Coordinates of C-alpha atoms in Angstrom, one line a residue:
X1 CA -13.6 89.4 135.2
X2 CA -14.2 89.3 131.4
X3 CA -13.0 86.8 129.2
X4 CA -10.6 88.6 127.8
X5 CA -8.9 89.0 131.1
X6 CA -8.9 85.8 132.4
X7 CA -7.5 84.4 129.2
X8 CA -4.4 87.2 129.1
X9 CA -4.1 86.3 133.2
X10 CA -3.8 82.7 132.1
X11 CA -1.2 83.3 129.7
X12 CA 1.1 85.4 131.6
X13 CA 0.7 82.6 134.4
X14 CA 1.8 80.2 131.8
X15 CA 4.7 82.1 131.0
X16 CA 6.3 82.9 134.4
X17 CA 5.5 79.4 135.2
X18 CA 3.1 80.1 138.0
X19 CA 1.0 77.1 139.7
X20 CA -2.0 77.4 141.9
X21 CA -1.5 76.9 145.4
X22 CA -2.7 74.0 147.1
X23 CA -3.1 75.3 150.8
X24 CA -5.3 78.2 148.5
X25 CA -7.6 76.2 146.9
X26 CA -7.8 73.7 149.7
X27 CA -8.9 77.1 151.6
X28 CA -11.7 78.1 148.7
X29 CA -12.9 74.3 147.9
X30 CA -12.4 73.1 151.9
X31 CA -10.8 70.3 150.3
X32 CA -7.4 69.2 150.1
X33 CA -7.3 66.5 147.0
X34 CA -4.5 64.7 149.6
X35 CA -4.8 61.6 151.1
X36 CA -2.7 60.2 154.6
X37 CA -0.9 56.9 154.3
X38 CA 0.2 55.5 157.9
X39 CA 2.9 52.4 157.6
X40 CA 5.2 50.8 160.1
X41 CA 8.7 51.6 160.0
X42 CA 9.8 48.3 158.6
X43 CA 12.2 46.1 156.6
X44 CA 9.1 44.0 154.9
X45 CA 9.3 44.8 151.5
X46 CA 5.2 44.1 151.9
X47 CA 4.4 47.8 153.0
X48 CA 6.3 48.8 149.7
X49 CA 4.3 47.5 147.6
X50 CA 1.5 48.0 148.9
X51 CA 2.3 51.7 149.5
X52 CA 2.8 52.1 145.6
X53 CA 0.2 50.5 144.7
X54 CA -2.1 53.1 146.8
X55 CA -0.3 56.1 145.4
X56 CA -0.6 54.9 142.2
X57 CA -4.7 54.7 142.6
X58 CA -4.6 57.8 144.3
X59 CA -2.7 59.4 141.5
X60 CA -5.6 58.5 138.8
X61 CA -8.2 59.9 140.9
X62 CA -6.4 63.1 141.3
X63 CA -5.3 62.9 144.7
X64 CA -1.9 63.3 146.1
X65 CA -0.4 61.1 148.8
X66 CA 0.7 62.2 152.4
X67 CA 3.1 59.6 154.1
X68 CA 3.7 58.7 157.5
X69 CA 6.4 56.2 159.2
X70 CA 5.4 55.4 162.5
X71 CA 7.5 52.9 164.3
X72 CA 6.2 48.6 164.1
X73 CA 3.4 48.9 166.1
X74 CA 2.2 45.6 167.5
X75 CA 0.2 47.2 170.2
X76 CA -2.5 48.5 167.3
X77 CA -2.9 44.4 166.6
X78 CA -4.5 43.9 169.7
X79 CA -7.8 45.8 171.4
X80 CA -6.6 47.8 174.3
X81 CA -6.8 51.1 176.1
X82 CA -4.4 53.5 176.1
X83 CA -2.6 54.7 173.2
X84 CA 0.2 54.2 170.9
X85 CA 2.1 55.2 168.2
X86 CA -0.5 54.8 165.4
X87 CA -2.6 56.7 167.4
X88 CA -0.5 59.4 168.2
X89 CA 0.5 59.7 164.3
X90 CA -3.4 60.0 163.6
X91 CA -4.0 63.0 165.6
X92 CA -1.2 64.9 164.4
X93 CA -2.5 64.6 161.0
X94 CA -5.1 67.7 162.7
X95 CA -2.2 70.0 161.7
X96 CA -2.2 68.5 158.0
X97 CA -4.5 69.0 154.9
X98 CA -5.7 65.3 154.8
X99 CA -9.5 64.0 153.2
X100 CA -8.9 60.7 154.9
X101 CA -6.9 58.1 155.7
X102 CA -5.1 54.6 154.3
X103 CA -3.6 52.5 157.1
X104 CA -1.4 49.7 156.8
X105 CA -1.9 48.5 159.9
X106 CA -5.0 46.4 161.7
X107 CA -7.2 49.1 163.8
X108 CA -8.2 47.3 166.7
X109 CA -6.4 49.1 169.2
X110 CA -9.4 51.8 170.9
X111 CA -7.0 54.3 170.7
X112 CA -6.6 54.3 167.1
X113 CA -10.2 54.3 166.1
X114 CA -11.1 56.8 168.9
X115 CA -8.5 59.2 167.1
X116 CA -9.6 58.7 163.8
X117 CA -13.3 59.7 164.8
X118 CA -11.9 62.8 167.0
X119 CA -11.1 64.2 163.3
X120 CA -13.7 63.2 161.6
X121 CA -11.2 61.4 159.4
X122 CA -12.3 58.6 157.3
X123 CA -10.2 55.7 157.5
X124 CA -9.6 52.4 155.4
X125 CA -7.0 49.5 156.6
X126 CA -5.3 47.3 154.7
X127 CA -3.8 44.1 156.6
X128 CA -5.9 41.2 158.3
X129 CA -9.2 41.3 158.7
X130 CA -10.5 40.9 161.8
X131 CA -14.5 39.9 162.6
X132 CA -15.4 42.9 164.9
X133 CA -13.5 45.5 163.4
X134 CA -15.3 48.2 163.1
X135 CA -12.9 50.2 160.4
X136 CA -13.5 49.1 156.5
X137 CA -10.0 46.5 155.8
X138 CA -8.7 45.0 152.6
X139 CA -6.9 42.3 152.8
X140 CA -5.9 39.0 150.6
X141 CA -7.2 35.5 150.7
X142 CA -4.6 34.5 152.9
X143 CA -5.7 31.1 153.8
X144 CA -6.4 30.3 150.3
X145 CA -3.0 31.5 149.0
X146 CA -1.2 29.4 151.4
X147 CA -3.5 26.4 150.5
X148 CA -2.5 27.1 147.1
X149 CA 1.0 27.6 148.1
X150 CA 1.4 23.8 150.1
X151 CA -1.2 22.5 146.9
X152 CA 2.3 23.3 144.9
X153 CA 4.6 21.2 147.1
X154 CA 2.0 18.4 147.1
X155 CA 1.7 18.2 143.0
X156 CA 5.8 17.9 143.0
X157 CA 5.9 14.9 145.1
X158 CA 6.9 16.5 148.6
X159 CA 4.9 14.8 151.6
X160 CA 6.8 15.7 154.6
X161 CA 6.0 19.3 154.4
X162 CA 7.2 21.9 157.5
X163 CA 5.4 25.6 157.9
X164 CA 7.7 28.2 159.5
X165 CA 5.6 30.8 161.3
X166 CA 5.0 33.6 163.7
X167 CA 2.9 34.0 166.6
X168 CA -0.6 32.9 165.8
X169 CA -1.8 35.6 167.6
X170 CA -1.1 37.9 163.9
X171 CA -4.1 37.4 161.9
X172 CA -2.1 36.6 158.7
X173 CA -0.2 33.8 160.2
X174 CA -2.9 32.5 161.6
X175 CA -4.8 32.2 158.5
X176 CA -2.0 31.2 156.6
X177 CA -1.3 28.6 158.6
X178 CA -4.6 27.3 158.3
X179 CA -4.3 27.3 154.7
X180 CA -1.6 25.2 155.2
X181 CA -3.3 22.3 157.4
X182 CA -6.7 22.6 155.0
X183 CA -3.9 21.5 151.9
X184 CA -2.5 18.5 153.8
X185 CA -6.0 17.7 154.9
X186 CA -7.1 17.7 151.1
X187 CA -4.6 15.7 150.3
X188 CA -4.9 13.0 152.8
X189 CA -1.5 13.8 154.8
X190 CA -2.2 13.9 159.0
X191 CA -0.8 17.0 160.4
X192 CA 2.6 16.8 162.5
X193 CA 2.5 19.4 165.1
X194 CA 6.6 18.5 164.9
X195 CA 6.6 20.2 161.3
X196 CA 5.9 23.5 162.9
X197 CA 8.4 25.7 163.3
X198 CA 7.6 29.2 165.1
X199 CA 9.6 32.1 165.6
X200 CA 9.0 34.6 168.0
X201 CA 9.3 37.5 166.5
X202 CA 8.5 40.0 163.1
X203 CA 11.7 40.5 162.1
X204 CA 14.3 37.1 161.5
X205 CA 17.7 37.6 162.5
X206 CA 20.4 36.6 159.6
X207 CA 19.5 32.7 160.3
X208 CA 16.7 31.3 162.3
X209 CA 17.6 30.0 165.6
X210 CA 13.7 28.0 165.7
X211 CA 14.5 26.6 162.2
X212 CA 18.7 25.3 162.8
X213 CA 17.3 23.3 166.2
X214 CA 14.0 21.8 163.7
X215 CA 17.0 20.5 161.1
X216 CA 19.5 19.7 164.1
X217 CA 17.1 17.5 166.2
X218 CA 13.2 17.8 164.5
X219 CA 11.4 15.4 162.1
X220 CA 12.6 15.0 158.6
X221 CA 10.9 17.1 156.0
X222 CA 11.5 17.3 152.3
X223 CA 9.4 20.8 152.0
X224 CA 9.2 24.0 153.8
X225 CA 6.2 26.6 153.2
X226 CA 7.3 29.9 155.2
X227 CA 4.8 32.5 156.4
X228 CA 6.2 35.3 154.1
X229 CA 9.3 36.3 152.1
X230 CA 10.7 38.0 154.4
X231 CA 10.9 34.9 156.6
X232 CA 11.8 33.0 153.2
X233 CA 15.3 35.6 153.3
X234 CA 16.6 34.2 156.5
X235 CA 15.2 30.3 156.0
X236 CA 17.5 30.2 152.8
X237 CA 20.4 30.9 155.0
X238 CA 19.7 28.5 157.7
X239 CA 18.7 25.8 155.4
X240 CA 22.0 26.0 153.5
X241 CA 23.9 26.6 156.8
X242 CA 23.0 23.4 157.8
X243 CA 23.9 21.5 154.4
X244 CA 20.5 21.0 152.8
X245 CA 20.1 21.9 149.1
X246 CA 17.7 23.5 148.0
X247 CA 15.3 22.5 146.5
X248 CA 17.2 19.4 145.9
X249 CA 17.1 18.0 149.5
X250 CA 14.2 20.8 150.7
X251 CA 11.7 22.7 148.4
X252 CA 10.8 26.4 149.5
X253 CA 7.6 27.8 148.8
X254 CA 6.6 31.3 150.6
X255 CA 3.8 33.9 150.5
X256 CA 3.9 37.5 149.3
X257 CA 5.9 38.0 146.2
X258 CA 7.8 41.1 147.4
X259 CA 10.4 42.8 145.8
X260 CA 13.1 40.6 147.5
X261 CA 11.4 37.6 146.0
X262 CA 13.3 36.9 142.8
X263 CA 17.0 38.8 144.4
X264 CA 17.3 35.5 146.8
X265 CA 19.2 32.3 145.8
X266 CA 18.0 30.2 144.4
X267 CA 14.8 32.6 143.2
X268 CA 11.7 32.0 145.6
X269 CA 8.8 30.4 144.5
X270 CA 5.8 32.7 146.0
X271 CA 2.0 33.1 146.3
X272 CA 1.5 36.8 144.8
X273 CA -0.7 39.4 146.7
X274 CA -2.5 41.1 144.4
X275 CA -1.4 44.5 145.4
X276 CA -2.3 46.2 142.4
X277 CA -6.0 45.3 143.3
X278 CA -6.0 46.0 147.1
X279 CA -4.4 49.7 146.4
X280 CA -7.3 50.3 143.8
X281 CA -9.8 48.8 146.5
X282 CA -8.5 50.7 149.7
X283 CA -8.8 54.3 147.7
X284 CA -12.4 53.0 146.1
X285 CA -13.7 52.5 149.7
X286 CA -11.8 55.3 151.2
X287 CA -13.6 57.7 148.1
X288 CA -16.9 56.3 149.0
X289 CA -16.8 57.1 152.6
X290 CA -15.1 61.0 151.9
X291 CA -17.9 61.2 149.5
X292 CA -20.6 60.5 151.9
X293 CA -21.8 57.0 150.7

């Protein structure tokens, strides 16, 4: 085609408004310039974040974003066999034009990494890191945010300090529950297994049933760090349920800085993850890996 051509092909394009297919080009080039995004059909204002901040990196390396809501899938948190719904969202994406992967989700479960390599599909996590995961996982210092977290409770004068959890069988809690026994340790302060308040599961009801028996019957404390912001939500209700101002009577520090954070009354004080950062990180690695390095 001479130049001539292509230039008056160009213009009439312009003018009728046409734009090049993506399937077509994804058919000439073999790639797809689109990325899969996997995240739990949850509530947590966390995924949110974190989500935009991967689109946005996506965005400025050219590359559109694919999204998937799978339901909360515990299951993938654990090594197992069999499958589940993580998994099963991973090998439909065979039917999709996808370069890799972005999974907010730990992939520990076999079934999730054995689906991942049936495609060929390469695959970055962002949530807890765990030691023998095989699959590359971004993640925050989450024992050193909560350190930091208790650190500020300490420098205002609070001493009887309570941690409201999760299972410790999530990596995040776990670590950020260390964080918080490394802070007391610093400061001098003997653990009370007493101040420990653990519900049993991801998402709090309205008010915390763990938390109203701690302040009906528990240990007084004058400080309560809370494993996220979304535990923070319902915490703020039970505390005030149960007459104690806050932070007059009981200071609230949490962990996450979601978009809920400064909506809640009084505003929460938070330990910021640095989304920005692990969205730019989890599309560097992933580009690395569709790239061949």
């Amino acid at each position: 085609m001479s130049s001539e051509t292509r230039e008056h092909v160009r213009e009439v394009a312009a003018r009728l408004g046409y734009r090049a297919s993506a399937t077509a080009r994804a058919l000439r080039t073999g790639r797809s310039r689109a990325l899969s995004v996997i995240v739990p059909d949850s509530s947590w204002s966390w995924y949110e974040a974190g989500v935009r901040s991967v689109s946005r990196a996506a965005a400025e390396r050219g590359y559109r974003v694919l999204l998937h809501v799978v339901p909360l899938d515990l299951t993938s948190t654990a090594r197992g066999k069999g499958s589940s719904p993580t998994a099963t969202a991973i090998a439909d994406l065979a039917d999709l034009p996808s370069e890799g992967l972005i999974l907010f989700a730990p992939a520990l479960h076999s079934s999730v990494q054995e689906q991942a390599a049936r495609l060929g599909l390469p695959v970055v996590a962002v949530d807890d890191v765990a030691r023998d995961n095989p699959v590359p996982t971004v993640s925050c210092d989450n024992r050193d945010g909560a350190r930091a977290a208790v650190g500020h409770l300490l420098t205002r004068g609070r001493r009887r300090i309570a941690h409201l959890t999760i299972s410790p069988h999530v990596g995040f809690a776990r670590d950020r529950h260390q964080g918080y026994l490394d802070a007391l340790a610093q400061a001098g302060i003997r653990a009370d297994s007493r101040l420990v308040v653990t519900h049993q599961a991801m998402t709090p009801p309205a008010r915390i049933p763990e938390l109203e028996e701690f302040l009906a019957e528990g240990p007084e404390c004058d400080a309560l760090f809370t494993v996220s912001d979304f535990m923070a939500a319902a915490a703020l209700r039970t505390l005030r349920s149960t007459g104690r101002r806050v932070p007059d009577d009981v200071a609230v520090v949490s962990f996450d800085d979601g978009t809920s954070a400064p909506l809640l009354d009084p505003p929460l004080t938070t330990v910021r993850q640095p989304y920005d950062a692990m969205g730019e990180t989890a599309v560097d690695l992933l580009m690395r890996q569709i790239r061949g390095e």
